[in-house]
Amino acid sequence: MLIPLILSGGSGTRLWPISRKNLPKQFLPLSGEGTLFQQTVARTEQLPDVGAPIVVASDDHRFLVADQLLESLVDGATIILEPVARNTAPAIALGAMQAMSRDPEAILLVLPADHLIGDTESFVSAVQSALPAARDGWLVTFGIRPSRPETGFGYIRRAESINDSAYRVECFVEKPNLETAESYVTDGGYDWNSGMFLFKAARYLEELAIHAPQMLEAVRPVFESAKSDLDFIRLDKEAFTKVPDDSIDYAVMEKTKRAAVVPVSCEWSDIGSWSALWLAGNKDTQGNLREGDTIAIDTRNTLVRSHDRHLVATVGLDDVIVVTTPDATLVAHRDSAQDVKRVVDQLKASGRSEHSLHRAVRRPWGSYDSIEAGDRFQVKRIVVKPGAALSLQKHHHRAEHWIVVSGTAEVTCDERVFLLAENQSTFIPLGSVHRLRNPGKVPLELIEVQSGSYLGEDDIVRLEDVYGRS
């Protein structure tokens, strides 16, 4: 059985302010139809005789993964939640063990969730052509034929051919300087290291036992003690924290004698920066990639992305990145796009929330958007999905007013349970035990006005929660 293993643990800091810790780039619609995660899942469905995917994701993103799989009409997926990040080698080991529980001879197609591939047909063809080498015990990686000298990627040097499609890997090369990258392109024997792999699950574990035995010894009891919870497989945090942190490249691929590469040209991009997104996007006649409500005058080779109905106008710009969100704006030179992560580092160091949260925050029951705030008050727009409910909770420091804009709300307030229709409202006193539920078949939208001495999200005491949050 061919089983896709989708690695979805990245944070995407170089795509700030769109990508943030709680909503990283793989879950965003950056190019094409659907999010990068959904596009990755959709590509695997083009392969013949493919099984349901295994997804390894951060525990913080569990409901994003579940919702986006549901939107994609994917059945039977397995979602393994990492309580802490431990890089790709342990994540793939977990996926391999899970795949072998379905089929001891399973072949894993390992795919990062945040890559963009414009030519799905070539990608599918490459996977099929790599299967014979994988069945023969090779650990196959996919090398992207370089279209330019690129200093932001690692490279793979091809050796002799194994069959009509695959070559033995001579060596992996770290990110080069520009002169070296130019020589690689001229040479013709080097490919970009894509981070996509194909191999038997059992073979990967065999190689891990040889080259990183401590990692395998630490991962195996974690997998064996994992517990199912709702739609997820949860790992013990204390045990998983002890697993060595390492990538598949360093732990296995650079050490094994059975590494193979299949070259492919499939319009691939890792969307590792705003410059990469600009390169991959459909640009106008002036070389501008524009999204949203934008005006570009005397502007060339620039990425301009506006939020919602927020107009962004540029005049006299060349090679610039301009990105707006409701709570942050980025302006950078395209040549400095890799340094955007320094902004994120500074936000973290300053204790600000913009590195991790958007103004609009997604929750398993829907979302909320903090549209206004001041001294002792905050106004939120809350959307609750049909049939969903917030936790039964109370607050020590704030009271709330709820006004229904559309849909129907079922309100629990202490001993009372009642319905509110459009244009109706209610008051939730400080300290009252309350819950909001949408009993209808359409989204519930309401305006919440909070008032009190402290309005932080940590002033929530959850008494009951169907989503397993404390």
Short mmCIF file of C-alpha atoms in Angstrom, two decimals:
data_model
loop_
_atom_site.label_atom_id
_atom_site.label_comp_id
_atom_site.label_asym_id
_atom_site.label_seq_id
_atom_site.Cartn_x
_atom_site.Cartn_y
_atom_site.Cartn_z
CA MET A 1 0.00 0.00 0.00
CA LEU A 2 1.21 3.49 -0.89
CA ILE A 3 0.48 5.77 2.08
CA PRO A 4 1.06 9.54 2.03
CA LEU A 5 2.75 10.88 5.17
CA ILE A 6 2.15 14.62 5.37
CA LEU A 7 4.44 16.57 7.68
CA SER A 8 2.64 19.64 8.92
CA GLY A 9 4.70 20.96 11.79
CA GLY A 10 6.29 24.06 10.22
CA SER A 11 5.84 27.61 11.54
CA GLY A 12 6.51 29.63 8.37
CA THR A 13 8.00 32.66 10.15
CA ARG A 14 9.40 34.12 6.91
CA LEU A 15 5.85 34.67 5.66
CA TRP A 16 4.87 36.90 8.57
CA PRO A 17 2.47 38.74 8.99
CA ILE A 18 0.18 36.30 7.13
CA SER A 19 1.77 33.18 8.61
CA ARG A 20 1.88 33.01 12.41
CA LYS A 21 2.50 30.37 15.05
CA ASN A 22 -1.20 29.54 15.53
CA LEU A 23 -1.99 29.76 11.79
CA PRO A 24 1.18 28.90 9.83
CA LYS A 25 1.56 29.03 6.07
CA GLN A 26 0.52 25.43 5.33
CA PHE A 27 -3.03 26.23 6.46
CA LEU A 28 -3.33 29.39 4.33
CA PRO A 29 -4.58 29.87 0.75
CA LEU A 30 -1.41 31.48 -0.61
CA SER A 31 -1.60 30.41 -4.26
CA GLY A 32 -4.13 28.40 -6.22
CA GLU A 33 -7.26 26.72 -4.89
CA GLY A 34 -7.37 25.76 -1.22
CA THR A 35 -4.62 25.95 1.38
CA LEU A 36 -1.13 24.53 0.83
CA PHE A 37 -2.05 21.64 3.15
CA GLN A 38 -5.21 20.90 1.18
CA GLN A 39 -3.32 21.09 -2.11
CA THR A 40 -0.79 18.58 -0.77
CA VAL A 41 -3.58 16.18 0.19
CA ALA A 42 -5.29 16.68 -3.19
CA ARG A 43 -2.08 15.80 -5.08
CA THR A 44 -1.83 12.46 -3.32
CA GLU A 45 -5.37 11.62 -4.41
CA GLN A 46 -4.20 11.68 -8.04
CA LEU A 47 -1.99 8.64 -7.38
CA PRO A 48 -3.43 5.19 -8.18
CA ASP A 49 -3.99 2.72 -5.34
CA VAL A 50 -3.16 5.23 -2.64
CA GLY A 51 -4.28 4.85 0.97
CA ALA A 52 -5.70 7.44 3.34
CA PRO A 53 -3.05 9.91 4.50
CA ILE A 54 -1.21 10.00 7.80
CA VAL A 55 -0.68 13.56 9.05
CA VAL A 56 1.89 14.48 11.70
CA ALA A 57 1.05 17.92 13.09
CA SER A 58 1.51 20.10 16.13
CA ASP A 59 -1.03 19.64 18.89
CA ASP A 60 -1.74 23.39 18.59
CA HIS A 61 -2.99 22.87 15.02
CA ARG A 62 -5.12 19.78 15.56
CA PHE A 63 -8.45 21.42 14.76
CA LEU A 64 -7.03 23.21 11.70
CA VAL A 65 -5.93 19.85 10.32
CA ALA A 66 -9.24 18.17 11.12
CA ASP A 67 -11.32 21.01 9.65
CA GLN A 68 -9.29 21.22 6.45
CA LEU A 69 -9.42 17.47 5.91
CA LEU A 70 -13.18 17.65 6.44
CA GLU A 71 -13.46 20.48 3.91
CA SER A 72 -11.46 18.35 1.46
CA LEU A 73 -13.84 15.40 1.99
CA VAL A 74 -10.97 13.14 3.09
CA ASP A 75 -12.03 9.99 4.92
CA GLY A 76 -9.92 7.68 7.04
CA ALA A 77 -6.98 9.99 7.68
CA THR A 78 -4.82 9.44 10.75
CA ILE A 79 -3.70 12.56 12.63
CA ILE A 80 -0.71 12.15 14.95
CA LEU A 81 -0.22 15.11 17.29
CA GLU A 82 3.25 16.16 18.39
CA PRO A 83 3.21 17.80 21.84
CA VAL A 84 6.59 19.42 21.04
CA ALA A 85 8.54 19.81 17.79
CA ARG A 86 11.26 17.21 17.22
CA ASN A 87 12.11 17.74 13.53
CA THR A 88 11.44 15.44 10.59
CA ALA A 89 13.32 12.23 11.46
CA PRO A 90 11.18 11.35 14.55
CA ALA A 91 7.99 12.49 12.80
CA ILE A 92 8.68 10.15 9.89
CA ALA A 93 9.48 7.32 12.31
CA LEU A 94 6.06 7.77 13.92
CA GLY A 95 4.44 7.80 10.48
CA ALA A 96 6.33 4.66 9.47
CA MET A 97 5.17 2.79 12.57
CA GLN A 98 1.59 3.90 11.98
CA ALA A 99 1.74 2.86 8.31
CA MET A 100 3.12 -0.57 9.24
CA SER A 101 0.19 -1.07 11.60
CA ARG A 102 -1.98 -0.89 8.46
CA ASP A 103 0.35 -2.82 6.16
CA PRO A 104 3.77 -4.26 7.11
CA GLU A 105 4.93 -3.71 3.51
CA ALA A 106 3.63 -0.13 3.30
CA ILE A 107 5.48 2.38 1.14
CA LEU A 108 5.55 5.92 2.51
CA LEU A 109 5.33 9.02 0.35
CA VAL A 110 6.68 11.72 2.67
CA LEU A 111 5.51 15.23 1.77
CA PRO A 112 5.89 18.55 3.59
CA ALA A 113 2.49 20.22 3.87
CA ASP A 114 3.70 23.68 2.88
CA HIS A 115 5.09 23.15 -0.63
CA LEU A 116 3.60 24.44 -3.87
CA ILE A 117 3.62 22.27 -7.01
CA GLY A 118 2.26 23.76 -10.21
CA ASP A 119 2.53 20.65 -12.39
CA THR A 120 0.71 17.85 -10.59
CA GLU A 121 0.93 15.52 -13.59
CA SER A 122 4.74 15.60 -13.55
CA PHE A 123 4.75 15.08 -9.77
CA VAL A 124 2.48 12.02 -10.05
CA SER A 125 4.62 10.62 -12.87
CA ALA A 126 7.77 11.07 -10.78
CA VAL A 127 6.25 9.23 -7.82
CA GLN A 128 5.21 6.32 -10.02
CA SER A 129 8.64 6.15 -11.65
CA ALA A 130 10.28 6.10 -8.19
CA LEU A 131 8.23 3.14 -6.93
CA PRO A 132 10.46 0.38 -8.39
CA ALA A 133 13.53 1.75 -6.57
CA ALA A 134 11.55 2.10 -3.33
CA ARG A 135 10.30 -1.48 -3.63
CA ASP A 136 13.92 -2.61 -4.11
CA GLY A 137 14.85 -1.07 -0.76
CA TRP A 138 16.21 2.32 -1.82
CA LEU A 139 15.37 5.44 0.15
CA VAL A 140 14.28 7.73 -2.67
CA THR A 141 14.27 11.51 -2.54
CA PHE A 142 12.96 13.79 -5.27
CA GLY A 143 15.44 16.26 -6.70
CA ILE A 144 14.01 19.36 -8.33
CA ARG A 145 15.76 20.27 -11.57
CA PRO A 146 17.13 23.78 -10.87
CA SER A 147 15.68 26.61 -12.96
CA ARG A 148 18.12 29.19 -11.55
CA PRO A 149 21.14 29.41 -9.24
CA GLU A 150 19.45 29.35 -5.85
CA THR A 151 21.32 29.95 -2.59
CA GLY A 152 18.32 29.21 -0.35
CA PHE A 153 18.16 25.44 -1.05
CA GLY A 154 20.38 22.46 -0.38
CA TYR A 155 21.50 20.43 -3.40
CA ILE A 156 21.84 16.75 -4.28
CA ARG A 157 24.67 15.45 -6.46
CA ARG A 158 23.64 12.54 -8.70
CA ALA A 159 25.88 9.50 -9.19
CA GLU A 160 25.30 6.51 -11.52
CA SER A 161 21.81 5.46 -12.57
CA ILE A 162 19.97 2.69 -10.72
CA ASN A 163 17.25 2.27 -13.33
CA ASP A 164 15.60 4.36 -16.02
CA SER A 165 14.42 7.01 -13.51
CA ALA A 166 16.52 6.87 -10.34
CA TYR A 167 20.15 7.61 -9.55
CA ARG A 168 22.30 6.81 -6.57
CA VAL A 169 22.94 9.89 -4.44
CA GLU A 170 26.61 10.80 -4.47
CA CYS A 171 26.27 13.46 -1.79
CA PHE A 172 24.04 16.09 -0.23
CA VAL A 173 25.34 19.67 -0.37
CA GLU A 174 24.49 22.47 2.04
CA LYS A 175 23.11 25.79 0.81
CA PRO A 176 25.84 27.25 -1.45
CA ASN A 177 26.95 30.80 -2.16
CA LEU A 178 25.90 32.33 -5.48
CA GLU A 179 29.09 31.44 -7.36
CA THR A 180 28.85 27.81 -6.27
CA ALA A 181 25.13 27.65 -7.08
CA GLU A 182 25.88 28.94 -10.59
CA SER A 183 28.48 26.20 -11.05
CA TYR A 184 25.93 23.57 -9.95
CA VAL A 185 23.43 24.74 -12.56
CA THR A 186 26.14 24.76 -15.26
CA ASP A 187 27.32 21.29 -14.23
CA GLY A 188 23.86 19.77 -14.71
CA GLY A 189 24.40 16.96 -12.22
CA TYR A 190 22.87 18.71 -9.22
CA ASP A 191 19.23 19.02 -8.15
CA TRP A 192 17.52 21.00 -5.42
CA ASN A 193 16.80 19.00 -2.27
CA SER A 194 12.99 19.06 -2.10
CA GLY A 195 12.48 17.30 1.24
CA MET A 196 10.06 14.82 -0.39
CA PHE A 197 10.77 11.09 -0.04
CA LEU A 198 9.51 7.64 -1.04
CA PHE A 199 10.52 4.41 0.72
CA LYS A 200 9.24 1.34 2.48
CA ALA A 201 8.27 2.20 6.02
CA ALA A 202 10.21 -0.81 7.32
CA ARG A 203 13.34 0.18 5.38
CA TYR A 204 13.34 3.63 6.94
CA LEU A 205 13.15 2.13 10.43
CA GLU A 206 15.97 -0.28 9.55
CA GLU A 207 18.19 2.62 8.48
CA LEU A 208 17.21 4.62 11.56
CA ALA A 209 18.25 1.66 13.73
CA ILE A 210 21.70 1.72 12.06
CA HIS A 211 22.37 5.45 11.94
CA ALA A 212 20.30 6.89 14.81
CA PRO A 213 19.53 4.00 17.19
CA GLN A 214 18.93 6.25 20.20
CA MET A 215 16.21 8.06 18.28
CA LEU A 216 14.46 4.83 17.30
CA GLU A 217 14.71 3.53 20.87
CA ALA A 218 13.11 6.73 22.14
CA VAL A 219 10.36 6.93 19.49
CA ARG A 220 9.14 3.33 19.69
CA PRO A 221 7.75 3.46 23.27
CA VAL A 222 6.19 6.84 22.50
CA PHE A 223 4.29 5.30 19.60
CA GLU A 224 3.34 2.18 21.55
CA SER A 225 1.92 4.25 24.43
CA ALA A 226 0.01 6.69 22.19
CA LYS A 227 -3.69 7.15 22.91
CA SER A 228 -6.63 7.90 20.65
CA ASP A 229 -8.59 11.05 21.52
CA LEU A 230 -11.49 12.16 19.33
CA ASP A 231 -10.03 12.13 15.79
CA PHE A 232 -6.42 12.26 16.96
CA ILE A 233 -3.54 10.10 18.18
CA ARG A 234 -1.90 11.78 21.16
CA LEU A 235 1.67 11.21 22.32
CA ASP A 236 2.98 11.40 25.85
CA LYS A 237 4.64 14.81 26.15
CA GLU A 238 7.24 13.88 28.74
CA ALA A 239 8.38 10.84 26.75
CA PHE A 240 8.40 12.64 23.40
CA THR A 241 10.46 15.50 24.81
CA LYS A 242 13.27 12.99 25.35
CA VAL A 243 13.37 12.04 21.64
CA PRO A 244 16.47 13.46 19.88
CA ASP A 245 15.74 16.43 17.63
CA ASP A 246 17.10 15.83 14.12
CA SER A 247 16.13 16.00 10.45
CA ILE A 248 15.85 12.99 8.15
CA ASP A 249 18.71 14.40 6.07
CA TYR A 250 21.19 14.45 8.95
CA ALA A 251 19.91 11.37 10.77
CA VAL A 252 19.55 9.02 7.79
CA MET A 253 19.83 10.28 4.21
CA GLU A 254 23.39 11.66 4.43
CA LYS A 255 24.63 8.46 6.09
CA THR A 256 22.84 5.63 4.29
CA LYS A 257 24.42 3.86 1.32
CA ARG A 258 20.97 3.28 -0.16
CA ALA A 259 19.92 6.85 -0.94
CA ALA A 260 18.53 7.43 -4.43
CA VAL A 261 17.23 10.49 -6.22
CA VAL A 262 14.61 10.87 -8.94
CA PRO A 263 14.93 14.21 -10.76
CA VAL A 264 11.67 16.01 -11.54
CA SER A 265 10.54 19.33 -13.00
CA CYS A 266 7.11 20.06 -11.52
CA GLU A 267 7.04 23.84 -10.91
CA TRP A 268 7.99 23.24 -7.28
CA SER A 269 8.47 25.87 -4.60
CA ASP A 270 8.87 25.53 -0.86
CA ILE A 271 7.28 29.01 -0.45
CA GLY A 272 10.05 29.74 2.04
CA SER A 273 9.77 33.52 1.76
CA TRP A 274 7.75 36.29 0.19
CA SER A 275 10.29 36.36 -2.65
CA ALA A 276 9.61 32.67 -3.31
CA LEU A 277 5.87 33.36 -3.44
CA TRP A 278 6.50 36.26 -5.84
CA LEU A 279 8.55 33.96 -8.08
CA ALA A 280 5.83 31.29 -8.10
CA GLY A 281 2.85 33.63 -8.62
CA ASN A 282 1.08 34.92 -11.71
CA LYS A 283 2.43 38.43 -12.25
CA ASP A 284 1.11 41.33 -14.33
CA THR A 285 2.95 42.93 -17.25
CA GLN A 286 5.07 44.98 -14.84
CA GLY A 287 6.17 41.91 -12.92
CA ASN A 288 3.89 42.63 -9.95
CA LEU A 289 2.09 39.95 -7.96
CA ARG A 290 -1.01 41.68 -6.61
CA GLU A 291 -3.72 40.18 -4.39
CA GLY A 292 -6.72 41.92 -2.89
CA ASP A 293 -7.69 45.55 -3.36
CA THR A 294 -4.53 47.14 -4.76
CA ILE A 295 -3.42 50.00 -7.01
CA ALA A 296 0.13 49.92 -8.41
CA ILE A 297 1.48 53.04 -10.18
CA ASP A 298 5.02 53.05 -11.57
CA THR A 299 5.55 49.85 -9.59
CA ARG A 300 7.60 46.90 -10.88
CA ASN A 301 8.60 43.44 -9.69
CA THR A 302 6.75 43.98 -6.44
CA LEU A 303 4.43 41.81 -4.32
CA VAL A 304 1.42 43.73 -2.98
CA ARG A 305 -1.09 41.84 -0.84
CA SER A 306 -3.98 43.63 0.86
CA HIS A 307 -6.33 42.29 3.49
CA ASP A 308 -10.03 41.99 2.70
CA ARG A 309 -11.36 45.40 1.59
CA HIS A 310 -8.29 47.31 2.79
CA LEU A 311 -6.98 49.29 -0.20
CA VAL A 312 -3.19 49.30 -0.64
CA ALA A 313 -1.73 51.75 -3.20
CA THR A 314 1.93 51.85 -4.25
CA VAL A 315 3.74 54.52 -6.27
CA GLY A 316 7.26 54.35 -7.67
CA LEU A 317 8.36 51.07 -6.09
CA ASP A 318 10.72 48.41 -7.47
CA ASP A 319 11.46 44.97 -5.97
CA VAL A 320 9.45 45.51 -2.77
CA ILE A 321 7.17 43.36 -0.58
CA VAL A 322 4.05 45.04 0.84
CA VAL A 323 1.70 42.86 2.91
CA THR A 324 -1.14 44.02 5.16
CA THR A 325 -3.29 42.26 7.75
CA PRO A 326 -5.83 43.78 10.17
CA ASP A 327 -3.16 44.22 12.86
CA ALA A 328 0.20 44.43 11.05
CA THR A 329 1.85 45.66 7.86
CA LEU A 330 5.13 44.46 6.36
CA VAL A 331 7.22 46.54 3.94
CA ALA A 332 10.51 44.97 2.85
CA HIS A 333 12.89 44.81 -0.09
CA ARG A 334 12.58 41.52 -1.96
CA ASP A 335 16.28 40.84 -1.44
CA SER A 336 15.70 40.98 2.34
CA ALA A 337 12.68 38.67 2.37
CA GLN A 338 14.60 35.92 4.21
CA ASP A 339 15.17 38.33 7.11
CA VAL A 340 11.47 38.71 7.93
CA LYS A 341 11.96 36.09 10.65
CA ARG A 342 14.00 38.72 12.51
CA VAL A 343 10.78 40.70 12.94
CA VAL A 344 9.17 37.61 14.47
CA ASP A 345 12.14 37.16 16.80
CA GLN A 346 11.82 40.77 17.97
CA LEU A 347 8.07 40.42 18.53
CA LYS A 348 8.72 37.34 20.68
CA ALA A 349 11.42 39.11 22.66
CA SER A 350 9.07 42.06 23.26
CA GLY A 351 6.30 39.80 24.54
CA ARG A 352 3.91 40.87 21.78
CA SER A 353 1.22 38.55 20.45
CA GLU A 354 1.47 39.42 16.73
CA HIS A 355 4.06 36.67 16.15
CA SER A 356 1.62 33.94 17.19
CA LEU A 357 -1.96 35.21 16.86
CA HIS A 358 -3.91 37.02 14.18
CA ARG A 359 -6.52 39.54 15.21
CA ALA A 360 -9.02 36.98 13.91
CA VAL A 361 -8.46 33.75 15.87
CA ARG A 362 -9.77 30.33 14.81
CA ARG A 363 -11.21 27.96 17.34
CA PRO A 364 -12.62 24.41 16.94
CA TRP A 365 -16.13 25.85 17.26
CA GLY A 366 -15.59 28.75 14.80
CA SER A 367 -13.67 32.02 15.17
CA TYR A 368 -13.53 35.42 16.83
CA ASP A 369 -12.20 38.76 15.64
CA SER A 370 -11.23 41.48 18.12
CA ILE A 371 -12.53 44.47 16.21
CA GLU A 372 -12.07 47.16 18.90
CA ALA A 373 -10.47 47.47 22.32
CA GLY A 374 -9.83 50.17 24.91
CA ASP A 375 -9.46 50.72 28.62
CA ARG A 376 -11.75 48.17 30.36
CA PHE A 377 -13.65 47.15 27.19
CA GLN A 378 -13.25 44.95 24.11
CA VAL A 379 -15.56 44.24 21.14
CA LYS A 380 -15.44 40.91 19.31
CA ARG A 381 -17.19 39.49 16.27
CA ILE A 382 -17.91 35.83 17.03
CA VAL A 383 -18.88 33.17 14.46
CA VAL A 384 -20.05 29.74 15.66
CA LYS A 385 -20.29 26.84 13.22
CA PRO A 386 -23.63 25.01 12.87
CA GLY A 387 -24.07 22.51 15.70
CA ALA A 388 -20.96 23.73 17.52
CA ALA A 389 -20.71 25.05 21.07
CA LEU A 390 -18.21 26.95 23.16
CA SER A 391 -17.09 25.49 26.46
CA LEU A 392 -19.18 25.85 29.61
CA GLN A 393 -17.17 28.56 31.36
CA LYS A 394 -17.00 31.54 33.62
CA HIS A 395 -14.86 34.67 34.04
CA HIS A 396 -13.49 36.25 37.20
CA HIS A 397 -12.83 39.73 35.82
CA ARG A 398 -15.30 40.55 33.05
CA ALA A 399 -18.97 40.68 32.11
CA GLU A 400 -20.26 40.26 28.54
CA HIS A 401 -23.08 41.56 26.36
CA TRP A 402 -24.10 39.38 23.38
CA ILE A 403 -26.01 40.74 20.36
CA VAL A 404 -27.08 38.25 17.67
CA VAL A 405 -26.45 39.53 14.14
CA SER A 406 -27.53 36.43 12.21
CA GLY A 407 -28.55 32.88 13.00
CA THR A 408 -29.88 31.51 16.27
CA ALA A 409 -28.06 31.33 19.60
CA GLU A 410 -28.77 28.91 22.43
CA VAL A 411 -27.56 30.61 25.61
CA THR A 412 -26.83 28.97 28.94
CA CYS A 413 -26.50 31.47 31.81
CA ASP A 414 -26.38 29.87 35.23
CA GLU A 415 -29.69 27.99 35.60
CA ARG A 416 -31.35 29.45 32.48
CA VAL A 417 -31.19 28.04 28.94
CA PHE A 418 -32.89 30.14 26.24
CA LEU A 419 -32.78 31.05 22.53
CA LEU A 420 -31.89 34.37 20.93
CA ALA A 421 -32.85 35.27 17.36
CA GLU A 422 -31.46 38.01 15.11
CA ASN A 423 -31.35 41.49 16.71
CA GLN A 424 -31.90 40.07 20.19
CA SER A 425 -29.36 40.40 23.01
CA THR A 426 -28.50 39.26 26.52
CA PHE A 427 -26.18 40.13 29.40
CA ILE A 428 -23.75 37.65 31.01
CA PRO A 429 -22.84 38.94 34.51
CA LEU A 430 -19.32 38.60 35.90
CA GLY A 431 -18.86 35.15 37.45
CA SER A 432 -21.89 33.57 35.76
CA VAL A 433 -21.50 30.04 34.38
CA HIS A 434 -22.39 30.33 30.70
CA ARG A 435 -22.22 28.69 27.31
CA LEU A 436 -22.99 29.71 23.72
CA ARG A 437 -24.24 27.10 21.23
CA ASN A 438 -25.43 27.24 17.64
CA PRO A 439 -28.44 24.89 17.33
CA GLY A 440 -29.11 25.90 13.73
CA LYS A 441 -27.93 24.81 10.29
CA VAL A 442 -26.33 28.15 9.33
CA PRO A 443 -23.42 29.97 11.02
CA LEU A 444 -24.26 32.02 14.10
CA GLU A 445 -22.77 35.51 14.08
CA LEU A 446 -22.87 37.80 17.09
CA ILE A 447 -21.18 40.83 18.57
CA GLU A 448 -19.72 40.43 22.04
CA VAL A 449 -18.93 43.47 24.17
CA GLN A 450 -16.68 42.67 27.12
CA SER A 451 -16.21 45.02 30.06
CA GLY A 452 -14.17 44.61 33.20
CA SER A 453 -10.83 45.05 34.92
CA TYR A 454 -9.05 42.33 32.91
CA LEU A 455 -9.97 41.05 29.43
CA GLY A 456 -7.24 38.51 28.62
CA GLU A 457 -8.03 35.11 27.11
CA ASP A 458 -6.56 33.42 30.16
CA ASP A 459 -9.52 34.65 32.22
CA ILE A 460 -11.52 31.63 31.08
CA VAL A 461 -12.35 28.88 33.55
CA ARG A 462 -13.57 25.93 31.46
CA LEU A 463 -15.97 23.67 33.36
CA GLU A 464 -16.97 21.43 30.42
CA ASP A 465 -15.47 21.23 26.93
CA VAL A 466 -16.26 18.78 24.15
CA TYR A 467 -12.89 19.56 22.49
CA GLY A 468 -10.74 18.30 25.36
CA ARG A 469 -9.27 21.69 26.28
CA SER A 470 -8.42 22.50 29.88
#
